[in-house]
CSV table of C-alpha atoms in Angstrom, one decimal:
chain,number,residue,atom,x,y,z
J,4,UNK,CA,94.1,-13.1,-47.2
J,5,UNK,CA,92.5,-9.4,-46.5
J,6,UNK,CA,93.2,-5.9,-46.4
J,7,UNK,CA,91.2,-3.3,-44.8
J,8,UNK,CA,89.4,-0.9,-47.8
J,9,UNK,CA,88.7,2.4,-46.4
J,10,UNK,CA,87.6,5.7,-48.1
J,11,UNK,CA,86.0,9.1,-46.6
J,12,UNK,CA,82.9,7.9,-48.2
J,13,UNK,CA,83.0,4.7,-46.9
J,14,UNK,CA,83.7,5.8,-43.4
J,15,UNK,CA,80.9,8.1,-43.3
J,16,UNK,CA,78.8,5.6,-44.4
J,17,UNK,CA,79.9,3.0,-41.6
J,18,UNK,CA,79.5,5.9,-38.9
J,19,UNK,CA,75.7,6.7,-40.0
J,20,UNK,CA,74.8,3.1,-40.0
J,21,UNK,CA,76.7,2.0,-36.6
J,22,UNK,CA,74.3,4.3,-34.5
J,23,UNK,CA,72.1,2.0,-33.1
J,24,UNK,CA,69.0,4.4,-34.3
J,25,UNK,CA,70.5,5.7,-37.4
J,26,UNK,CA,68.4,8.8,-36.7
J,27,UNK,CA,68.3,11.5,-39.5
J,28,UNK,CA,69.8,14.9,-38.8
J,29,UNK,CA,68.8,16.8,-42.0
J,30,UNK,CA,68.7,16.2,-45.5
J,31,UNK,CA,66.2,14.6,-47.6
J,32,UNK,CA,63.5,17.2,-47.1
J,33,UNK,CA,60.1,17.0,-49.3
J,34,UNK,CA,61.3,19.8,-51.6
J,35,UNK,CA,63.7,17.1,-52.7
J,36,UNK,CA,62.3,16.0,-56.1
J,37,UNK,CA,63.2,12.3,-57.0
J,38,UNK,CA,62.6,8.9,-55.3
J,39,UNK,CA,64.2,6.4,-53.1
J,40,UNK,CA,64.2,2.8,-53.2
J,41,UNK,CA,63.8,0.8,-49.9
J,42,UNK,CA,63.3,-3.0,-49.1
J,43,UNK,CA,62.7,-4.4,-45.7
J,44,UNK,CA,64.4,-7.2,-43.7
J,45,UNK,CA,63.1,-8.9,-40.6
J,46,UNK,CA,65.8,-10.0,-38.3
J,47,UNK,CA,64.2,-9.6,-35.2
J,48,UNK,CA,64.5,-12.6,-32.5
J,49,UNK,CA,61.0,-12.7,-31.1
J,50,UNK,CA,58.6,-11.1,-33.9
J,51,UNK,CA,57.2,-13.7,-36.1
J,52,UNK,CA,56.0,-11.1,-38.5
J,53,UNK,CA,56.2,-7.1,-38.8
J,54,UNK,CA,54.4,-4.1,-40.3
J,55,UNK,CA,56.8,-1.3,-41.5
J,56,UNK,CA,55.2,2.4,-41.8
J,57,UNK,CA,56.4,5.9,-43.3
J,58,UNK,CA,54.2,8.0,-40.9
J,59,UNK,CA,50.6,6.6,-41.0
J,60,UNK,CA,51.5,4.8,-44.4
J,61,UNK,CA,52.1,1.1,-44.3
J,62,UNK,CA,55.0,0.6,-46.9
J,63,UNK,CA,55.7,-3.5,-45.8
J,64,UNK,CA,52.9,-5.3,-44.7
J,65,UNK,CA,53.7,-9.0,-43.0
J,66,UNK,CA,57.6,-9.1,-43.0
J,67,UNK,CA,58.1,-12.4,-41.5
J,68,UNK,CA,61.5,-13.8,-39.6
J,69,UNK,CA,64.4,-13.8,-42.1
J,70,UNK,CA,62.2,-12.9,-44.8
J,71,UNK,CA,63.2,-9.8,-47.4
J,72,UNK,CA,60.5,-7.6,-48.8
J,73,UNK,CA,61.6,-6.7,-52.1
J,74,UNK,CA,62.4,-3.1,-52.7
J,75,UNK,CA,59.6,-0.3,-53.3
J,76,UNK,CA,60.1,3.3,-54.8
J,77,UNK,CA,58.1,6.6,-52.9
J,78,UNK,CA,59.4,10.0,-52.8
J,79,UNK,CA,62.7,10.7,-50.8
J,80,UNK,CA,62.2,12.8,-47.6
J,81,UNK,CA,62.8,12.5,-44.1
J,82,UNK,CA,60.4,10.1,-42.6
J,83,UNK,CA,59.2,8.7,-39.2
J,84,UNK,CA,59.8,5.1,-39.5
J,85,UNK,CA,57.2,3.2,-37.4
J,86,UNK,CA,57.6,-0.9,-36.6
J,87,UNK,CA,54.3,-2.9,-35.4
J,88,UNK,CA,53.5,-6.3,-35.2
J,89,UNK,CA,51.8,-7.4,-38.1
J,90,UNK,CA,48.0,-6.7,-37.9
J,91,UNK,CA,48.5,-4.9,-35.2
J,92,UNK,CA,48.0,-1.1,-34.0
J,93,UNK,CA,50.6,-0.5,-31.4
J,94,UNK,CA,53.8,1.0,-32.7
J,95,UNK,CA,56.8,-0.8,-30.8
J,96,UNK,CA,59.6,1.3,-32.2
J,97,UNK,CA,59.6,4.8,-34.2
J,98,UNK,CA,62.0,7.0,-35.3
J,99,UNK,CA,63.3,9.6,-37.8
J,100,UNK,CA,65.2,8.7,-41.1
J,101,UNK,CA,66.5,10.6,-43.6
J,102,UNK,CA,65.9,8.6,-47.3
J,103,UNK,CA,67.3,10.5,-49.9
J,104,UNK,CA,66.9,10.4,-53.6
J,105,UNK,CA,68.6,8.1,-56.1
J,106,UNK,CA,69.4,5.9,-53.4
J,107,UNK,CA,68.8,2.4,-52.3
J,108,UNK,CA,68.3,0.9,-48.8
J,109,UNK,CA,67.6,-2.2,-46.7
J,110,UNK,CA,65.5,-1.3,-43.6
J,111,UNK,CA,66.8,-4.1,-41.0
J,112,UNK,CA,64.5,-4.4,-38.2
J,113,UNK,CA,66.4,-6.3,-35.5
J,114,UNK,CA,66.5,-7.2,-32.1
J,115,UNK,CA,63.9,-8.4,-29.1
J,116,UNK,CA,60.2,-6.4,-29.0
J,117,UNK,CA,61.4,-5.1,-26.1
J,118,UNK,CA,64.2,-3.4,-27.3
J,119,UNK,CA,63.8,-3.1,-31.3
J,120,UNK,CA,66.2,-1.6,-33.4
J,121,UNK,CA,65.7,-0.7,-37.1
J,122,UNK,CA,69.0,0.6,-39.2
J,123,UNK,CA,68.8,1.7,-42.9
J,124,UNK,CA,71.5,0.3,-44.8
J,125,UNK,CA,73.2,2.0,-47.9
J,126,UNK,CA,73.5,0.2,-50.9
J,127,UNK,CA,75.0,2.2,-53.3
J,128,UNK,CA,78.6,0.9,-53.9
J,129,UNK,CA,79.9,1.0,-57.2
J,130,UNK,CA,81.2,-2.4,-58.2
J,131,UNK,CA,83.6,-0.5,-60.9
J,132,UNK,CA,85.6,0.3,-58.0
J,133,UNK,CA,86.1,-3.5,-57.2
J,134,UNK,CA,89.5,-5.2,-58.9
J,135,UNK,CA,88.2,-8.3,-60.9
J,136,UNK,CA,88.3,-11.3,-58.9
J,137,UNK,CA,87.6,-9.7,-55.6
J,138,UNK,CA,84.7,-9.1,-53.6
J,139,UNK,CA,83.7,-6.6,-50.7
J,140,UNK,CA,82.3,-7.3,-47.3
J,141,UNK,CA,81.7,-5.5,-44.4
J,142,UNK,CA,80.1,-6.3,-41.2
J,143,UNK,CA,77.3,-5.4,-39.0
J,144,UNK,CA,76.9,-6.4,-35.2
J,145,UNK,CA,73.0,-6.1,-35.0
J,146,UNK,CA,73.0,-7.2,-31.1
J,147,UNK,CA,72.4,-5.8,-28.0
J,148,UNK,CA,72.6,-9.2,-26.0
J,149,UNK,CA,76.2,-10.5,-27.4
J,150,UNK,CA,78.6,-7.6,-26.8
J,151,UNK,CA,81.6,-7.3,-29.4
J,152,UNK,CA,82.9,-10.2,-31.6
J,153,UNK,CA,85.7,-11.5,-33.7
J,154,UNK,CA,84.5,-12.2,-37.1
J,155,UNK,CA,87.0,-14.7,-39.3
J,156,UNK,CA,86.6,-15.4,-42.9
J,157,UNK,CA,89.3,-18.1,-43.4
J,158,UNK,CA,90.1,-21.3,-45.5
J,159,UNK,CA,88.1,-24.3,-43.9
J,160,UNK,CA,91.0,-26.0,-41.9
J,161,UNK,CA,92.2,-22.8,-40.5
J,162,UNK,CA,93.5,-22.6,-37.0
J,163,UNK,CA,92.0,-19.7,-35.3
J,164,UNK,CA,94.6,-19.2,-32.8
J,165,UNK,CA,97.3,-18.6,-35.5
J,166,UNK,CA,94.9,-16.5,-37.7
J,167,UNK,CA,94.1,-12.7,-37.5
J,168,UNK,CA,90.3,-11.7,-37.6
J,169,UNK,CA,89.1,-10.4,-40.6
J,170,UNK,CA,87.0,-7.9,-38.5
J,171,UNK,CA,88.1,-7.9,-34.5
J,172,UNK,CA,86.1,-6.4,-32.0
J,173,UNK,CA,83.0,-5.4,-33.8
J,174,UNK,CA,81.1,-3.6,-31.2
J,175,UNK,CA,77.0,-4.0,-30.5
J,176,UNK,CA,75.1,-1.8,-32.7
J,177,UNK,CA,78.4,-1.1,-35.0
J,178,UNK,CA,78.8,-1.7,-38.9
J,179,UNK,CA,82.5,-2.0,-40.1
J,180,UNK,CA,83.8,-0.5,-43.4
J,181,UNK,CA,84.2,-2.9,-46.1
J,182,UNK,CA,87.2,-5.7,-46.4
J,183,UNK,CA,88.9,-6.8,-49.6
J,184,UNK,CA,88.5,-10.3,-50.0
J,185,UNK,CA,89.4,-12.6,-53.1
J,186,UNK,CA,86.3,-13.8,-54.6
J,187,UNK,CA,85.3,-17.6,-53.5
J,188,UNK,CA,84.1,-19.6,-50.8
J,189,UNK,CA,85.1,-19.3,-47.2
J,190,UNK,CA,84.3,-20.5,-43.8
J,191,UNK,CA,82.7,-17.7,-41.6
J,192,UNK,CA,83.1,-18.2,-38.0
J,193,UNK,CA,82.3,-15.5,-35.0
J,194,UNK,CA,83.8,-15.6,-31.7
J,195,UNK,CA,84.3,-13.7,-28.6
J,196,UNK,CA,86.9,-10.7,-28.6
J,197,UNK,CA,90.3,-12.1,-28.2
J,198,UNK,CA,89.1,-15.9,-27.4
J,199,UNK,CA,89.3,-18.1,-30.6
J,200,UNK,CA,87.8,-21.2,-28.2
J,201,UNK,CA,84.7,-19.0,-27.8
J,202,UNK,CA,83.3,-19.9,-30.7
J,203,UNK,CA,79.7,-18.1,-31.1
J,204,UNK,CA,78.9,-19.2,-35.0
J,205,UNK,CA,80.6,-21.8,-37.4
J,206,UNK,CA,79.5,-21.6,-40.9
J,207,UNK,CA,81.3,-24.2,-43.4
J,208,UNK,CA,80.6,-22.5,-46.4
J,209,UNK,CA,79.8,-18.9,-47.8
J,210,UNK,CA,80.2,-17.6,-51.1
J,211,UNK,CA,81.7,-14.1,-52.0
J,212,UNK,CA,80.8,-13.2,-55.8
J,213,UNK,CA,83.2,-11.4,-58.2
J,214,UNK,CA,83.2,-7.5,-58.0
J,215,UNK,CA,80.0,-7.8,-55.3
J,216,UNK,CA,79.4,-6.0,-52.7
J,217,UNK,CA,78.0,-7.6,-49.7
J,218,UNK,CA,76.9,-6.9,-45.6
J,219,UNK,CA,77.1,-10.0,-43.5
J,220,UNK,CA,74.8,-9.2,-40.5
J,221,UNK,CA,75.0,-10.8,-37.0
J,222,UNK,CA,72.1,-11.2,-34.6
J,223,UNK,CA,72.2,-12.7,-31.2
J,224,UNK,CA,70.3,-16.4,-30.5
J,225,UNK,CA,68.0,-17.0,-27.7
J,226,UNK,CA,70.2,-16.8,-25.0
J,227,UNK,CA,72.3,-13.8,-26.1
J,228,UNK,CA,75.8,-15.6,-26.4
J,229,UNK,CA,75.7,-17.8,-29.8
J,230,UNK,CA,74.7,-15.8,-32.8
J,231,UNK,CA,73.2,-16.1,-36.3
J,232,UNK,CA,74.2,-14.9,-39.7
J,233,UNK,CA,72.7,-13.0,-42.8
J,234,UNK,CA,74.9,-12.3,-45.8
J,235,UNK,CA,72.8,-9.5,-47.8
J,236,UNK,CA,74.0,-9.1,-51.0
J,237,UNK,CA,74.2,-5.5,-52.2
J,238,UNK,CA,70.7,-4.9,-54.2
J,239,UNK,CA,70.7,-8.7,-54.2
J,240,UNK,CA,70.0,-12.2,-52.5
J,241,UNK,CA,69.3,-12.6,-48.7
J,242,UNK,CA,71.3,-15.9,-47.4
J,243,UNK,CA,70.3,-17.0,-43.9
J,244,UNK,CA,73.2,-18.8,-41.8
J,245,UNK,CA,71.5,-20.0,-39.0
J,246,UNK,CA,73.4,-21.5,-36.1
J,247,UNK,CA,72.8,-25.2,-35.7
J,248,UNK,CA,74.8,-25.6,-31.9
J,249,UNK,CA,73.4,-24.7,-28.6
J,250,UNK,CA,75.6,-24.3,-25.5
J,251,UNK,CA,75.4,-26.5,-22.2
J,252,UNK,CA,76.8,-27.0,-18.7
J,253,UNK,CA,76.7,-29.3,-16.5
J,254,UNK,CA,76.2,-28.8,-12.8
J,255,UNK,CA,77.1,-32.2,-10.7
J,256,UNK,CA,75.1,-31.5,-7.2
J,257,UNK,CA,74.7,-35.4,-6.3
J,258,UNK,CA,75.0,-36.1,-2.4
J,259,UNK,CA,77.9,-37.7,-1.1
J,260,UNK,CA,80.3,-36.3,-3.6
J,261,UNK,CA,78.8,-38.2,-6.5
J,262,UNK,CA,79.9,-38.4,-9.7
J,263,UNK,CA,78.3,-37.5,-13.1
J,264,UNK,CA,79.1,-38.4,-16.5
J,265,UNK,CA,77.1,-36.7,-19.3
J,266,UNK,CA,77.1,-37.4,-23.2
J,267,UNK,CA,75.1,-35.3,-25.5
J,268,UNK,CA,74.8,-36.6,-29.1
J,269,UNK,CA,77.3,-39.4,-28.2
J,270,UNK,CA,80.0,-37.1,-27.4
J,271,UNK,CA,81.3,-36.7,-23.8
J,272,UNK,CA,80.4,-33.4,-22.0
J,273,UNK,CA,81.5,-34.1,-18.6
J,274,UNK,CA,83.3,-37.3,-17.6
J,275,UNK,CA,83.7,-38.0,-14.3
J,276,UNK,CA,82.5,-34.6,-12.4
J,277,UNK,CA,82.7,-34.7,-9.1
J,278,UNK,CA,80.1,-33.2,-6.8
J,279,UNK,CA,79.8,-30.2,-5.9
J,280,UNK,CA,80.8,-28.8,-9.4
J,281,UNK,CA,79.6,-26.2,-11.9
J,282,UNK,CA,81.3,-27.3,-15.6
J,283,UNK,CA,82.3,-24.8,-18.3
J,284,UNK,CA,79.7,-24.3,-21.1
J,285,UNK,CA,80.4,-26.2,-24.1
J,286,UNK,CA,79.0,-26.5,-27.9
J,287,UNK,CA,76.4,-29.0,-28.5
J,288,UNK,CA,74.5,-30.0,-31.3
J,289,UNK,CA,70.5,-28.6,-31.8
J,290,UNK,CA,67.9,-30.5,-32.9
J,291,UNK,CA,64.5,-32.4,-31.6
J,292,UNK,CA,66.1,-35.9,-31.7
J,293,UNK,CA,69.7,-35.4,-29.8
J,294,UNK,CA,70.6,-38.5,-27.6
J,295,UNK,CA,71.2,-37.5,-24.1
J,296,UNK,CA,72.8,-40.0,-21.8
J,297,UNK,CA,73.5,-39.3,-17.9
J,298,UNK,CA,75.4,-41.5,-15.8
J,299,UNK,CA,75.9,-41.2,-11.9
J,300,UNK,CA,78.6,-43.3,-10.3
J,301,UNK,CA,79.0,-45.4,-13.4
J,302,UNK,CA,75.1,-46.0,-13.2
J,303,UNK,CA,72.4,-44.8,-16.0
J,304,UNK,CA,70.1,-42.2,-14.7
J,305,UNK,CA,68.6,-41.2,-17.9
J,306,UNK,CA,68.8,-41.9,-21.7
J,307,UNK,CA,67.0,-40.9,-24.7
J,308,UNK,CA,66.6,-38.2,-27.3
J,309,UNK,CA,66.2,-34.7,-26.2
J,310,UNK,CA,65.1,-31.2,-28.0
J,311,UNK,CA,68.0,-28.6,-27.8
J,312,UNK,CA,66.8,-25.4,-29.5
J,313,UNK,CA,69.6,-23.5,-32.0
J,314,UNK,CA,71.3,-20.5,-30.0
J,315,UNK,CA,70.2,-21.5,-26.7
J,316,UNK,CA,72.2,-22.1,-23.1
J,317,UNK,CA,71.4,-24.7,-21.1
J,318,UNK,CA,72.1,-25.9,-17.7
J,319,UNK,CA,72.2,-29.9,-16.7
J,320,UNK,CA,71.7,-30.4,-13.3
J,321,UNK,CA,72.2,-33.9,-11.6
J,322,UNK,CA,71.2,-33.8,-8.0
J,323,UNK,CA,69.5,-35.7,-5.1
J,324,UNK,CA,70.9,-38.9,-3.4
J,325,UNK,CA,73.2,-40.7,-5.0
J,326,UNK,CA,70.9,-43.8,-4.9
J,327,UNK,CA,68.1,-41.9,-6.6
J,328,UNK,CA,69.6,-39.0,-8.2
J,329,UNK,CA,67.2,-36.7,-10.3
J,330,UNK,CA,67.9,-34.3,-13.5
J,331,UNK,CA,67.0,-31.4,-14.8
J,332,UNK,CA,67.6,-29.5,-17.6
J,333,UNK,CA,67.5,-25.8,-17.1
J,334,UNK,CA,67.2,-23.0,-19.9
J,335,UNK,CA,69.3,-20.2,-19.2
J,336,UNK,CA,68.7,-16.4,-20.4
J,337,UNK,CA,72.4,-14.9,-20.7
J,338,UNK,CA,71.5,-11.7,-22.4
J,339,UNK,CA,73.4,-8.7,-21.1
J,340,UNK,CA,71.4,-6.3,-19.4
J,341,UNK,CA,70.5,-3.0,-21.9
J,342,UNK,CA,72.0,-0.7,-19.3
J,343,UNK,CA,75.5,-0.4,-18.8
J,344,UNK,CA,75.0,0.2,-15.2
J,345,UNK,CA,72.7,-2.6,-14.4
J,346,UNK,CA,73.4,-6.5,-13.4
J,347,UNK,CA,71.2,-9.9,-14.0
J,348,UNK,CA,71.1,-12.2,-10.9
J,349,UNK,CA,69.5,-15.5,-10.4
J,350,UNK,CA,69.6,-18.3,-7.5
J,351,UNK,CA,69.9,-21.9,-8.7
J,352,UNK,CA,68.8,-24.6,-6.2
J,353,UNK,CA,70.6,-27.8,-6.4
J,354,UNK,CA,70.9,-28.9,-2.7
J,355,UNK,CA,68.2,-31.7,-2.4
J,356,UNK,CA,66.6,-32.0,0.8
J,357,UNK,CA,66.6,-28.6,1.8
J,358,UNK,CA,63.7,-26.4,2.1
J,359,UNK,CA,62.4,-23.6,-0.5
J,360,UNK,CA,65.7,-20.9,-0.7
J,361,UNK,CA,65.7,-17.1,-0.7
J,362,UNK,CA,68.2,-15.3,-2.5
J,363,UNK,CA,69.3,-11.4,-1.1
J,364,UNK,CA,71.3,-8.6,-1.8
J,365,UNK,CA,72.3,-6.2,0.8
J,366,UNK,CA,69.1,-7.8,2.6
J,367,UNK,CA,67.0,-7.2,0.1
J,368,UNK,CA,64.8,-10.1,-1.0
J,369,UNK,CA,65.4,-10.6,-4.8
J,370,UNK,CA,64.1,-14.3,-5.2
J,371,UNK,CA,61.9,-16.6,-2.8
J,372,UNK,CA,60.7,-19.9,-2.6
J,373,UNK,CA,62.9,-21.7,-5.0
J,374,UNK,CA,62.6,-25.4,-4.8
J,375,UNK,CA,65.3,-27.9,-5.3
J,376,UNK,CA,66.1,-28.4,-8.9
J,377,UNK,CA,64.8,-25.2,-10.1
J,378,UNK,CA,66.3,-21.9,-10.9
J,379,UNK,CA,64.7,-18.5,-10.3
J,380,UNK,CA,63.6,-16.1,-12.7
J,381,UNK,CA,66.5,-13.6,-13.4
J,382,UNK,CA,66.4,-10.1,-11.1
J,383,UNK,CA,67.8,-6.6,-12.2
J,384,UNK,CA,69.7,-4.6,-9.8
J,385,UNK,CA,72.0,-1.8,-10.1
J,386,UNK,CA,75.9,-2.9,-10.0
J,387,UNK,CA,78.0,-2.3,-7.0
J,388,UNK,CA,81.5,-2.8,-5.9
J,389,UNK,CA,81.0,-4.2,-2.8
J,390,UNK,CA,77.5,-5.8,-1.8
J,391,UNK,CA,76.4,-9.0,0.6
J,392,UNK,CA,74.8,-12.0,-0.6
J,393,UNK,CA,72.8,-14.1,1.4
J,394,UNK,CA,71.0,-17.3,0.9
J,395,UNK,CA,68.3,-18.5,3.5
J,396,UNK,CA,66.0,-21.2,3.5
J,397,UNK,CA,62.5,-21.3,4.8
J,398,UNK,CA,62.9,-23.1,7.9
J,399,UNK,CA,66.4,-21.6,8.6
J,400,UNK,CA,67.7,-19.1,11.0
J,401,UNK,CA,70.8,-18.6,9.9
J,402,UNK,CA,72.1,-18.3,6.3
J,403,UNK,CA,73.3,-21.4,4.5
J,404,UNK,CA,75.6,-19.5,2.5
J,405,UNK,CA,76.8,-15.6,2.7
J,406,UNK,CA,79.3,-13.8,1.0
J,407,UNK,CA,80.4,-9.8,1.5
J,408,UNK,CA,82.3,-7.3,-0.7
J,409,UNK,CA,81.3,-8.9,-4.1
J,410,UNK,CA,81.6,-7.1,-7.1
J,411,UNK,CA,78.7,-7.2,-9.0
J,412,UNK,CA,79.9,-5.7,-12.1
J,413,UNK,CA,77.8,-3.6,-14.6
J,414,UNK,CA,76.1,-5.0,-17.8
J,415,UNK,CA,77.1,-8.4,-16.3
J,416,UNK,CA,74.9,-11.9,-15.6
J,417,UNK,CA,75.6,-13.9,-12.4
J,418,UNK,CA,73.8,-17.1,-10.8
J,419,UNK,CA,74.1,-18.2,-7.5
J,420,UNK,CA,74.4,-21.9,-7.2
J,421,UNK,CA,73.6,-23.6,-4.1
J,422,UNK,CA,75.4,-27.3,-4.4
J,423,UNK,CA,74.6,-30.9,-2.8
J,424,UNK,CA,77.3,-33.2,-2.6
J,425,UNK,CA,80.0,-31.6,0.0
J,426,UNK,CA,79.8,-33.5,3.4
J,427,UNK,CA,81.3,-32.0,6.5
J,428,UNK,CA,81.4,-34.2,9.5
J,429,UNK,CA,78.8,-36.8,8.4
J,430,UNK,CA,76.4,-34.2,7.4
J,431,UNK,CA,74.9,-33.5,3.8
J,432,UNK,CA,76.0,-29.5,3.7
J,433,UNK,CA,74.9,-27.1,1.3
J,434,UNK,CA,78.0,-24.8,-1.0
J,435,UNK,CA,77.3,-21.7,-2.3
J,436,UNK,CA,78.9,-20.9,-5.6
J,437,UNK,CA,78.8,-17.2,-7.5
J,438,UNK,CA,79.5,-17.8,-11.0
J,439,UNK,CA,79.7,-15.0,-13.4
J,440,UNK,CA,77.9,-16.1,-16.8
J,441,UNK,CA,78.6,-13.1,-19.0
């Protein structure tokens, strides 16, 4: 169904645009007469509206999230582009970019406020190069939180386990060359690299036009694993392809080995999960009125509508005495650390009846006074192939949990969980678990 289209010109464009900052390195000088054409697209995750400047001149004002500002023309040159929060004087991102004469660009601002990126996507391909009945599509992984992904453009019922990716191992910040596809309507799915079961985005239908060029931009969801899509037609319309899913896992931490059953939106997420246990993340419907029912040992603990935000990861924690269990829905920030040598670690306290807890790595406290039913903010530390992890209670002298020789791999995310449910010699004894989230 697909065949990779590659030319030296396209490869050069892809290499240019795949650089995270796309900083200019000459060309487009002020003596080069002529104009350039630029439009702006705000695909940031946490900036509702932005202003875009060339130097001190505001070119685009109050560009809202997922909004395309129409193309404008100005003198071709090498410019310092500055991104600011709409109406604010503070510069959030600055960089040098060459904007050549007689060329068209979409300036895509992406990432989160603390790690913004701007990519000037060239849109100057000759549609006469495409055979009638065909379309050409390229892929831009505009994320720093998600990591590399596989992208599938398929028939609706195609089995991903039996299908080659249209674009495999698309790294963060990279722009692919174009792929030839027949015009028509396709199903879009994005997965983790090499894992067709790790679905990050599933859009039932996208349309590729006859003799048209388009760019599919992937941006990170709130928790850094699920992604959203935006289809940009060359010098044409922009279609937003938002994720409709969240991810949830169940942590069973009910005393005396309590069994936990969870249903979300009428679908069983965990059936008879015995404490202490940590279930896998599973896709669930997002929305403002999603039915959530939790049972412990067959009895209903909670039932009713809850709100789950698309693109967000959740831990549903059930803990406490089997006769009066409690439920907490925790929001998980599973975004990858920006630096390859850094690690994110947090402590989840699910051992009811235990005093507030402290998490230490190599005897340095990273999280303190974490009470039952809550999780600490992530602490960032250096990667290390052999560390000691300890969890202590406020009243205890000895560690409730210790592990030595733990390999904390760079650019990874970890949770240390203290769970209830394990009875040793008739005494409820907390159980420590280290979970690598990413």
